[in-house]
Short mmCIF file of C-alpha atoms in Angstrom, two decimals:
data_model
loop_
_atom_site.label_atom_id
_atom_site.label_comp_id
_atom_site.label_asym_id
_atom_site.label_seq_id
_atom_site.Cartn_x
_atom_site.Cartn_y
_atom_site.Cartn_z
CA UNK A 298 100.89 33.79 -46.77
CA UNK A 299 99.86 34.91 -49.01
CA UNK A 300 99.84 38.12 -51.32
CA UNK A 301 95.77 38.69 -50.49
CA UNK A 302 96.43 38.02 -47.04
CA UNK A 303 99.38 40.52 -46.39
CA UNK A 304 97.08 42.87 -48.22
CA UNK A 305 94.49 42.41 -45.48
CA UNK A 306 96.52 42.41 -42.58
CA UNK A 307 98.03 45.63 -44.47
CA UNK A 308 94.21 47.51 -44.26
CA UNK A 309 93.33 46.51 -41.02
CA UNK A 310 96.75 47.16 -39.80
CA UNK A 311 95.58 51.29 -40.89
CA UNK A 312 92.72 51.14 -40.41
CA UNK A 313 92.75 50.41 -36.52
CA UNK A 314 96.15 52.89 -36.01
CA UNK A 315 94.01 55.55 -38.33
CA UNK A 316 90.99 54.82 -35.68
CA UNK A 317 93.27 54.33 -32.64
CA UNK A 318 93.94 58.45 -33.67
CA UNK A 319 90.85 59.32 -34.39
CA UNK A 320 90.10 61.39 -31.05
CA UNK A 321 93.28 63.20 -31.03
CA UNK A 322 91.99 64.53 -34.84
CA UNK A 323 89.59 67.07 -33.05
CA UNK A 324 90.00 70.09 -31.26
CA UNK A 325 90.95 69.83 -27.53
CA UNK A 326 87.09 70.64 -25.97
CA UNK A 327 85.43 68.07 -28.57
CA UNK A 328 85.73 64.46 -28.09
CA UNK A 329 84.38 61.77 -30.00
CA UNK A 330 82.74 65.02 -32.19
CA UNK A 331 80.75 65.44 -28.83
CA UNK A 332 81.34 69.37 -27.58
CA UNK A 333 82.87 68.97 -23.91
CA UNK A 334 84.64 70.79 -21.35
CA UNK A 335 88.51 70.83 -22.20
CA UNK A 336 89.57 69.94 -18.49
CA UNK A 337 86.69 66.51 -18.85
CA UNK A 338 88.41 65.83 -22.09
CA UNK A 339 92.01 65.93 -20.86
CA UNK A 340 91.38 64.32 -17.82
CA UNK A 341 87.89 61.77 -16.95
CA UNK A 342 87.41 61.64 -21.14
CA UNK A 343 90.42 59.91 -21.03
CA UNK A 344 88.76 56.22 -19.80
CA UNK A 345 86.49 57.07 -22.70
CA UNK A 346 89.04 57.28 -25.38
CA UNK A 347 91.08 53.89 -23.72
CA UNK A 348 87.62 51.95 -23.42
CA UNK A 349 86.66 52.95 -27.18
CA UNK A 350 91.20 52.43 -28.53
CA UNK A 351 90.58 48.94 -26.10
CA UNK A 352 87.54 47.68 -28.42
CA UNK A 353 89.40 48.70 -31.39
CA UNK A 354 92.17 47.08 -31.36
CA UNK A 355 90.32 43.81 -30.19
CA UNK A 356 88.01 44.25 -33.32
CA UNK A 357 91.41 44.48 -35.58
CA UNK A 358 93.19 41.47 -33.79
CA UNK A 359 90.21 39.29 -34.17
CA UNK A 360 90.21 40.56 -37.89
CA UNK A 361 93.88 39.62 -38.41
CA UNK A 362 93.35 36.36 -36.84
CA UNK A 363 90.36 35.31 -38.95
CA UNK A 364 91.95 36.15 -41.60
CA UNK A 365 94.96 34.32 -41.33
CA UNK A 366 93.30 31.20 -39.75
CA UNK A 367 90.81 30.73 -42.39
CA UNK A 368 93.17 29.53 -45.31
CA UNK A 369 94.04 26.41 -43.06
CA UNK A 370 90.22 25.48 -41.79
CA UNK A 371 88.93 26.26 -45.32
CA UNK A 372 91.58 25.39 -48.48
CA UNK A 373 91.60 27.62 -51.39
CA UNK A 374 90.57 30.61 -49.15
CA UNK A 375 93.21 32.12 -48.69
CA UNK A 376 92.83 33.30 -52.69
CA UNK A 377 90.47 36.50 -53.83
CA UNK A 378 88.98 39.08 -52.75
CA UNK A 379 86.98 37.67 -49.75
CA UNK A 380 89.42 36.65 -48.10
CA UNK A 381 90.30 41.14 -47.83
CA UNK A 382 87.07 42.39 -48.06
CA UNK A 383 85.71 40.56 -44.95
CA UNK A 384 87.99 40.97 -42.48
CA UNK A 385 88.49 44.42 -43.70
CA UNK A 386 84.57 45.10 -43.78
CA UNK A 387 84.15 42.87 -40.04
CA UNK A 388 87.17 45.32 -39.11
CA UNK A 389 85.64 48.16 -40.04
CA UNK A 390 82.43 47.84 -38.51
CA UNK A 391 83.73 46.79 -35.03
CA UNK A 392 85.82 50.79 -34.84
CA UNK A 393 82.80 52.57 -36.32
CA UNK A 394 80.97 50.53 -33.72
CA UNK A 395 82.97 51.72 -31.14
CA UNK A 396 83.23 55.43 -32.71
CA UNK A 397 79.38 56.09 -32.49
CA UNK A 398 79.16 53.64 -28.93
CA UNK A 399 82.01 56.44 -27.18
CA UNK A 400 79.84 59.13 -29.11
CA UNK A 401 76.97 58.27 -26.77
CA UNK A 402 78.66 58.41 -23.71
CA UNK A 403 80.52 61.80 -24.67
CA UNK A 404 77.15 63.23 -25.03
CA UNK A 405 76.26 62.42 -21.46
CA UNK A 406 78.94 65.11 -21.12
CA UNK A 407 78.40 67.78 -23.82
CA UNK A 408 78.02 71.77 -23.28
CA UNK A 409 75.12 73.27 -24.70
CA UNK A 410 75.63 75.36 -27.48
CA UNK A 411 76.00 78.76 -26.61
CA UNK A 412 73.41 81.25 -28.01
CA UNK A 413 75.62 84.47 -28.02
CA UNK A 414 77.98 84.83 -30.94
CA UNK A 415 80.95 87.25 -31.10
CA UNK A 416 83.34 87.39 -34.25
CA UNK A 417 85.96 89.71 -35.90
CA UNK A 418 85.45 92.86 -37.34
CA UNK A 419 88.76 92.93 -38.67
CA UNK A 420 88.65 91.29 -42.42
CA UNK A 421 90.53 88.34 -42.95
CA UNK A 422 93.04 87.44 -46.03
CA UNK A 423 90.76 84.56 -47.92
CA UNK A 424 92.88 85.08 -51.20
CA UNK A 425 94.26 82.24 -52.90
CA UNK A 426 98.35 81.54 -51.20
CA UNK A 427 100.59 82.44 -53.71
CA UNK A 428 97.93 84.48 -56.10
CA UNK A 429 96.03 84.05 -58.33
CA UNK A 430 98.78 83.60 -60.90
CA UNK A 431 99.99 81.26 -58.53
CA UNK A 432 96.71 78.96 -58.57
CA UNK A 433 95.82 79.56 -62.30
CA UNK A 434 99.42 77.61 -63.01
CA UNK A 435 97.82 74.00 -63.56
CA UNK A 436 96.37 75.28 -66.44
CA UNK A 437 98.84 77.11 -67.74
CA UNK A 438 100.94 73.42 -67.57
CA UNK A 439 97.70 72.35 -68.95
CA UNK A 440 97.56 75.11 -71.89
CA UNK A 441 101.01 74.03 -72.88
CA UNK A 442 100.89 70.39 -73.71
CA UNK A 443 97.87 70.96 -75.89
CA UNK A 444 99.51 73.23 -78.02
CA UNK A 445 102.43 70.43 -77.89
CA UNK A 446 99.94 68.05 -78.82
CA UNK A 447 98.66 70.38 -81.38
CA UNK A 448 101.60 70.64 -83.05
CA UNK A 449 102.50 66.99 -82.85
CA UNK A 450 99.00 65.95 -83.58
CA UNK A 451 100.02 63.87 -86.78
CA UNK A 452 102.42 62.02 -84.45
CA UNK A 453 100.52 60.79 -81.28
CA UNK A 454 101.12 57.00 -80.85
CA UNK A 455 97.51 55.17 -80.03
CA UNK A 456 97.45 53.15 -76.72
CA UNK A 457 95.72 49.97 -75.95
CA UNK A 458 92.53 51.86 -75.42
CA UNK A 459 91.88 54.19 -78.12
CA UNK A 460 92.14 57.59 -76.16
CA UNK A 461 91.40 61.51 -77.90
CA UNK A 462 94.36 63.56 -78.05
CA UNK A 463 93.41 66.36 -75.84
CA UNK A 464 91.20 64.08 -73.82
CA UNK A 465 93.56 63.74 -70.27
CA UNK A 466 93.78 67.77 -71.12
CA UNK A 467 90.70 68.39 -70.81
CA UNK A 468 89.89 66.25 -68.00
CA UNK A 469 92.80 67.75 -66.20
CA UNK A 470 90.82 71.38 -66.48
CA UNK A 471 88.33 70.22 -65.13
CA UNK A 472 89.57 68.51 -62.73
CA UNK A 473 91.42 71.58 -61.80
CA UNK A 474 88.90 73.70 -62.05
CA UNK A 475 87.10 71.67 -59.60
CA UNK A 476 90.27 71.67 -57.61
CA UNK A 477 90.00 75.66 -57.63
CA UNK A 478 86.09 76.14 -56.95
CA UNK A 479 87.11 74.80 -53.52
CA UNK A 480 89.97 76.17 -52.60
CA UNK A 481 87.99 79.93 -53.34
CA UNK A 482 84.86 78.02 -51.60
CA UNK A 483 87.27 77.28 -48.32
CA UNK A 484 89.47 79.91 -48.32
CA UNK A 485 85.38 82.63 -48.32
CA UNK A 486 83.20 80.17 -46.60
CA UNK A 487 84.12 78.89 -43.15
CA UNK A 488 83.52 80.16 -40.27
CA UNK A 489 86.37 81.69 -38.29
CA UNK A 490 85.84 80.06 -34.49
CA UNK A 491 88.49 82.23 -32.81
CA UNK A 492 87.45 85.87 -32.87
CA UNK A 493 91.48 87.17 -32.65
CA UNK A 494 94.68 86.68 -30.86
CA UNK A 495 96.86 83.01 -30.91
CA UNK A 496 94.56 81.04 -31.40
CA UNK A 497 92.24 83.44 -34.60
CA UNK A 498 95.97 83.55 -36.28
CA UNK A 499 96.62 79.68 -35.90
CA UNK A 500 93.60 78.68 -37.09
CA UNK A 501 93.58 80.78 -40.11
CA UNK A 502 97.10 79.55 -41.15
CA UNK A 503 95.29 75.71 -40.71
CA UNK A 504 92.86 77.34 -42.74
CA UNK A 505 95.52 78.35 -45.20
CA UNK A 506 97.63 75.03 -45.66
CA UNK A 507 94.20 73.18 -46.38
CA UNK A 508 93.93 75.34 -49.45
CA UNK A 509 97.24 75.76 -50.49
CA UNK A 510 97.06 71.25 -50.24
CA UNK A 511 93.93 71.69 -52.88
CA UNK A 512 95.95 73.74 -54.96
CA UNK A 513 98.65 71.40 -55.18
CA UNK A 514 96.77 68.91 -56.23
CA UNK A 515 95.83 71.11 -59.25
CA UNK A 516 99.46 71.38 -60.16
CA UNK A 517 100.48 67.36 -59.10
CA UNK A 518 97.15 65.96 -61.26
CA UNK A 519 98.66 68.52 -63.91
CA UNK A 520 102.06 67.89 -64.20
CA UNK A 521 100.89 63.74 -64.69
CA UNK A 522 98.27 64.12 -66.76
CA UNK A 523 100.54 66.30 -69.19
CA UNK A 524 103.78 63.85 -68.78
CA UNK A 525 100.98 61.13 -69.55
CA UNK A 526 100.10 63.36 -72.74
CA UNK A 527 103.88 63.56 -73.39
CA UNK A 528 105.01 60.58 -73.16
CA UNK A 529 102.54 58.99 -75.99
CA UNK A 530 103.91 61.17 -78.92
CA UNK A 531 107.21 58.76 -80.07
CA UNK A 532 108.90 62.59 -81.10
CA UNK A 533 109.62 62.64 -76.61
CA UNK A 534 111.18 58.92 -76.38
CA UNK A 535 110.50 57.15 -73.90
CA UNK A 536 112.31 58.78 -70.87
CA UNK A 537 110.32 58.51 -68.06
CA UNK A 538 108.33 55.10 -69.35
CA UNK A 539 106.88 53.32 -66.27
CA UNK A 540 107.64 56.02 -63.54
CA UNK A 541 105.58 58.50 -64.60
CA UNK A 542 104.04 58.54 -61.13
CA UNK A 543 107.33 60.20 -59.94
CA UNK A 544 106.59 62.93 -61.71
CA UNK A 545 104.03 64.43 -58.81
CA UNK A 546 106.45 63.04 -56.22
CA UNK A 547 106.95 66.15 -54.62
CA UNK A 548 103.68 67.26 -54.41
CA UNK A 549 102.57 64.20 -52.98
CA UNK A 550 104.99 64.33 -50.06
CA UNK A 551 104.43 67.99 -49.42
CA UNK A 552 101.00 66.73 -48.99
CA UNK A 553 102.13 63.98 -46.45
CA UNK A 554 103.86 65.89 -44.63
CA UNK A 555 101.23 68.68 -44.69
CA UNK A 556 99.53 65.66 -42.82
CA UNK A 557 101.72 64.94 -40.38
CA UNK A 558 101.59 68.70 -39.01
CA UNK A 559 97.44 68.20 -38.87
CA UNK A 560 98.00 65.64 -36.27
CA UNK A 561 100.90 67.34 -34.70
CA UNK A 562 98.65 70.85 -34.17
CA UNK A 563 95.29 69.16 -34.48
CA UNK A 564 92.36 70.40 -36.32
CA UNK A 565 92.04 74.07 -36.77
CA UNK A 566 95.88 74.15 -35.38
CA UNK A 567 94.61 74.80 -31.69
CA UNK A 568 96.73 71.14 -30.04
CA UNK A 569 99.46 73.99 -31.18
CA UNK A 570 98.61 76.82 -29.29
CA UNK A 571 98.74 77.76 -25.18
CA UNK A 572 95.48 76.39 -23.55
CA UNK A 573 95.39 80.39 -21.45
CA UNK A 574 95.72 81.60 -25.43
CA UNK A 575 91.95 79.84 -27.16
CA UNK A 576 90.46 80.27 -23.19
CA UNK A 577 87.43 81.97 -25.31
CA UNK A 578 86.98 79.26 -28.00
CA UNK A 579 85.16 76.97 -26.66
CA UNK A 580 84.32 73.50 -30.33
CA UNK A 581 83.91 74.48 -33.22
CA UNK A 582 80.86 77.05 -33.13
CA UNK A 583 78.50 74.08 -34.93
CA UNK A 584 75.68 73.19 -32.70
CA UNK A 585 76.45 69.46 -31.85
CA UNK A 586 72.76 68.53 -33.03
CA UNK A 587 73.59 69.23 -35.97
CA UNK A 588 76.11 66.38 -37.22
CA UNK A 589 74.73 62.95 -37.65
CA UNK A 590 76.21 59.42 -37.67
CA UNK A 591 78.09 60.09 -34.71
CA UNK A 592 79.35 63.06 -36.45
CA UNK A 593 80.20 62.23 -39.72
CA UNK A 594 77.80 64.20 -41.59
CA UNK A 595 77.20 67.87 -41.05
CA UNK A 596 73.47 68.99 -41.52
CA UNK A 597 72.35 72.79 -41.10
CA UNK A 598 70.07 74.65 -43.25
CA UNK A 599 69.75 77.73 -40.71
CA UNK A 600 73.86 77.68 -41.12
CA UNK A 601 74.60 80.07 -43.92
CA UNK A 602 78.56 77.98 -43.96
CA UNK A 603 79.40 76.17 -46.75
CA UNK A 604 82.07 74.18 -45.44
CA UNK A 605 82.57 73.75 -41.21
CA UNK A 606 85.43 72.11 -39.64
CA UNK A 607 85.48 68.29 -39.71
CA UNK A 608 84.39 66.17 -36.11
CA UNK A 609 85.55 63.24 -37.76
CA UNK A 610 89.08 63.89 -38.83
CA UNK A 611 90.88 66.50 -40.00
CA UNK A 612 90.14 69.31 -42.68
CA UNK A 613 86.78 70.28 -43.23
CA UNK A 614 83.40 68.91 -44.56
CA UNK A 615 80.66 70.36 -46.21
CA UNK A 616 77.20 71.49 -44.59
CA UNK A 617 74.72 68.98 -45.68
CA UNK A 618 72.22 71.38 -45.59
CA UNK A 619 73.64 74.20 -47.45
CA UNK A 620 72.47 74.31 -51.25
CA UNK A 621 75.11 75.49 -52.75
CA UNK A 622 76.89 73.14 -50.89
CA UNK A 623 75.10 70.29 -52.39
CA UNK A 624 76.09 72.32 -56.07
CA UNK A 625 79.81 71.67 -55.41
CA UNK A 626 78.02 67.58 -54.48
CA UNK A 627 77.02 67.87 -57.79
CA UNK A 628 79.89 69.26 -60.01
CA UNK A 629 82.44 66.85 -58.18
CA UNK A 630 79.78 64.18 -59.04
CA UNK A 631 79.91 65.81 -62.37
CA UNK A 632 83.37 65.35 -62.87
CA UNK A 633 84.60 61.35 -63.31
CA UNK A 634 81.26 60.99 -66.08
CA UNK A 635 82.61 64.12 -67.99
CA UNK A 636 86.31 62.35 -67.24
CA UNK A 637 84.96 59.22 -69.36
CA UNK A 638 83.31 60.86 -71.80
CA UNK A 639 86.50 63.13 -72.74
CA UNK A 640 88.36 60.29 -72.63
CA UNK A 641 87.40 57.44 -75.40
CA UNK B 154 92.43 99.39 -37.60
CA UNK B 155 92.65 98.28 -33.40
CA UNK B 156 92.64 94.80 -32.40
CA UNK B 157 89.97 93.52 -30.56
CA UNK B 158 87.50 95.34 -32.89
CA UNK B 159 84.23 92.37 -32.19
CA UNK B 160 80.33 92.16 -32.80
CA UNK B 161 78.32 90.09 -30.67
CA UNK B 162 74.68 88.61 -30.95
CA UNK B 163 72.60 87.27 -28.89
CA UNK B 164 69.78 84.94 -29.91
CA UNK B 165 67.74 84.82 -26.73
CA UNK B 166 67.94 88.27 -27.16
CA UNK B 167 64.12 90.05 -28.56
CA UNK B 168 66.20 93.00 -30.24
CA UNK B 169 66.61 91.99 -33.79
CA UNK B 170 69.97 90.68 -34.48
CA UNK B 171 70.79 93.42 -37.50
CA UNK B 172 70.41 95.77 -34.66
CA UNK B 173 72.52 94.21 -32.65
CA UNK B 174 75.38 94.34 -34.76
CA UNK B 175 73.99 97.42 -35.77
CA UNK B 176 74.45 99.03 -32.21
CA UNK B 177 77.82 97.64 -32.18
CA UNK B 178 79.03 98.67 -35.06
CA UNK B 179 77.58 102.44 -33.82
CA UNK B 180 79.38 101.72 -30.76
CA UNK B 181 82.55 101.61 -32.67
CA UNK B 182 81.93 104.09 -34.74
CA UNK B 183 81.17 106.83 -31.94
CA UNK B 184 84.10 105.35 -30.28
CA UNK B 185 86.39 105.96 -33.06
CA UNK B 186 87.61 102.45 -32.90
CA UNK B 187 86.68 103.04 -36.39
CA UNK B 188 87.87 104.80 -37.99
CA UNK B 189 87.42 106.74 -41.82
CA UNK B 190 88.89 104.20 -44.40
CA UNK B 191 89.11 101.60 -42.82
CA UNK B 192 87.47 98.10 -44.40
CA UNK B 193 84.33 95.91 -42.82
CA UNK B 194 83.89 92.57 -43.64
CA UNK B 195 82.42 91.59 -46.45
CA UNK B 196 78.79 90.45 -46.04
CA UNK B 197 79.23 87.32 -46.42
CA UNK B 198 81.81 86.45 -44.45
CA UNK B 199 80.28 88.42 -41.31
CA UNK B 200 76.86 86.07 -41.46
CA UNK B 201 79.07 83.31 -42.12
CA UNK B 202 81.00 84.04 -39.07
CA UNK B 203 78.13 85.04 -36.92
CA UNK B 204 75.96 81.87 -38.57
CA UNK B 205 73.19 84.38 -39.24
CA UNK B 206 71.52 84.06 -42.37
CA UNK B 207 73.19 87.35 -45.77
CA UNK B 208 70.95 89.79 -45.13
CA UNK B 209 70.45 90.33 -41.76
CA UNK B 210 74.06 91.24 -42.14
CA UNK B 211 73.56 93.49 -44.63
CA UNK B 212 69.89 94.82 -43.57
CA UNK B 213 72.48 96.42 -40.53
CA UNK B 214 74.76 97.78 -42.32
CA UNK B 215 72.66 99.25 -44.53
CA UNK B 216 70.72 100.68 -41.42
CA UNK B 217 74.93 102.16 -41.02
CA UNK B 218 74.67 103.27 -44.81
CA UNK B 219 72.30 105.07 -44.13
CA UNK B 220 72.88 106.64 -41.24
CA UNK B 221 76.15 107.85 -42.85
CA UNK B 222 78.89 105.87 -41.08
CA UNK B 223 79.14 104.08 -43.96
CA UNK B 224 80.16 103.20 -47.66
CA UNK B 225 78.84 100.18 -49.37
CA UNK B 226 81.31 97.58 -51.44
CA UNK B 227 80.37 95.58 -54.10
CA UNK B 228 81.73 91.86 -52.47
CA UNK B 229 83.80 93.85 -50.61
CA UNK B 230 81.72 94.35 -47.64
CA UNK B 231 81.75 98.41 -46.72
CA UNK B 232 84.25 100.86 -45.92
CA UNK B 233 84.35 103.57 -42.76
CA UNK B 234 83.62 107.51 -44.80
CA UNK B 235 84.11 110.87 -42.38
CA UNK B 236 80.66 111.98 -41.77
CA UNK B 237 81.94 115.87 -42.24
CA UNK B 238 78.21 117.25 -43.32
CA UNK B 239 76.58 118.64 -39.64
CA UNK B 240 73.89 115.96 -40.15
CA UNK B 241 69.76 117.51 -40.45
CA UNK B 242 68.40 116.12 -36.89
CA UNK B 243 65.00 113.84 -37.75
CA UNK B 244 62.99 115.02 -34.69
CA UNK B 245 60.85 112.05 -34.85
CA UNK B 246 64.23 109.58 -34.60
CA UNK B 247 65.13 111.93 -31.43
CA UNK B 248 61.93 111.38 -29.97
CA UNK B 249 61.64 107.68 -30.57
CA UNK B 250 64.51 107.34 -28.86
CA UNK B 251 64.12 109.72 -25.83
CA UNK B 252 61.14 107.73 -25.43
CA UNK B 253 63.09 104.64 -25.21
CA UNK B 254 65.44 106.41 -22.55
CA UNK B 255 62.32 107.60 -20.56
CA UNK B 256 61.72 104.02 -20.17
CA UNK B 257 64.66 102.90 -19.79
CA UNK B 258 65.66 105.42 -17.19
CA UNK B 259 62.09 104.49 -15.02
CA UNK B 260 63.34 100.99 -14.96
CA UNK B 261 66.65 101.99 -13.99
CA UNK B 262 64.44 103.75 -10.70
CA UNK B 263 63.00 100.83 -10.04
CA UNK B 264 65.36 98.47 -9.31
CA UNK B 265 66.77 101.29 -7.14
CA UNK B 266 69.45 103.38 -9.25
CA UNK B 267 68.96 107.15 -7.59
CA UNK B 268 68.49 110.06 -10.42
CA UNK B 269 72.01 111.40 -9.70
CA UNK B 270 73.58 108.04 -10.14
CA UNK B 271 71.68 107.78 -13.68
CA UNK B 272 72.49 111.00 -14.71
CA UNK B 273 76.15 110.12 -13.53
CA UNK B 274 75.74 106.90 -15.94
CA UNK B 275 74.35 108.62 -19.13
CA UNK B 276 76.91 111.27 -19.10
CA UNK B 277 80.13 108.54 -18.70
CA UNK B 278 77.51 106.97 -21.99
CA UNK B 279 77.76 110.40 -24.25
CA UNK B 280 81.44 110.56 -23.21
CA UNK B 281 81.61 107.13 -24.61
CA UNK B 282 82.86 105.14 -21.58
CA UNK B 283 81.66 102.36 -19.65
CA UNK B 284 79.27 103.63 -16.41
#
């Protein structure tokens, strides 16, 4: 088997596993991005999940079979990107179609959106985990590296592509600023769904972990770019040559651990809460009709929230009906352009 | 601050959302479940939690600030303040509220409550307990 075949097998398998696990990511009373009675999700809804998973795995098996048998029938097709792209795209489309079909079926059991809204009057902690000083850490790392680069400015080695010496650091600063803006916005403008009690505490813990991941991603980027920059200076030798990617490894491992933790506690941390403690919590306080493309996109101009809990996957997504969300998106799109301008 | 301090609103209700929020807050203030020095959530936070426009919450907070219950804090929501000075009775407002009460009393009688039952319920309400 060629390396392209192995790549195709890996991507198709990971994709199938992800789609298989997707119904488990939602809150206990959200099934295929539809708010349903929890009793339905835990009972009759399982048949729906089983059918969905059967289609996902059939699609994956067919994709693997086509991808592995194709080179035998079409000599020379075992090389190149088409062998990977074809089966992977096919598998993805089948899995998405299965999701959309299940979403449509689940809508027949949807719970009407309540007109009664309840909120807690107790102010909650919306600060960044570790405080402002900890959040500013990545900037300090980049600044220290910039001082070092300035001190040894005549010594900076020219790489294969001419990169401006301060380019990666300024790019790092832009990226970290973007991460922190997202972290602050997530901490402050996300709706609290459970009003009080254990369910609310679990939800707040889940949100803070998400915010921490953003802050730590800023650290990972700052450390990586700083080390890369220092590497380009002969005065500091090639001690880490080829192993630079190991530097942000602890943070990446932490983020991987967080992903596993999220899988265990479920969206909003609600699967870790006893059903009795979340009796008052229904859905995620967003109307089903505002979720588009099978629950992938949230568009609700009447909702003041910028971030809402994802219905497909963990974490949070932007409310595309909110102008402030578009400001954030604009910022995220601008960053790569700034990067290109600053790096070269 | 005691737990289970909540504010709720019903979007189907004919009562405007800002009034429903103000009414709930006033009830907590009158029943002293919210005490001087307690902080209320920032306007944006409460608006996002309730899914209403920021101005709706701001209006409710301003209404209670005008009544002398709250002190508005920039970007930090509002704080409950002590209402030490006896407030001058606003005759027009009292008349308006009594007229509303008269309508409600008539409605209660029409659904079968006796005058005695209504008086008892009113007394309990005035004492801060559920009728």
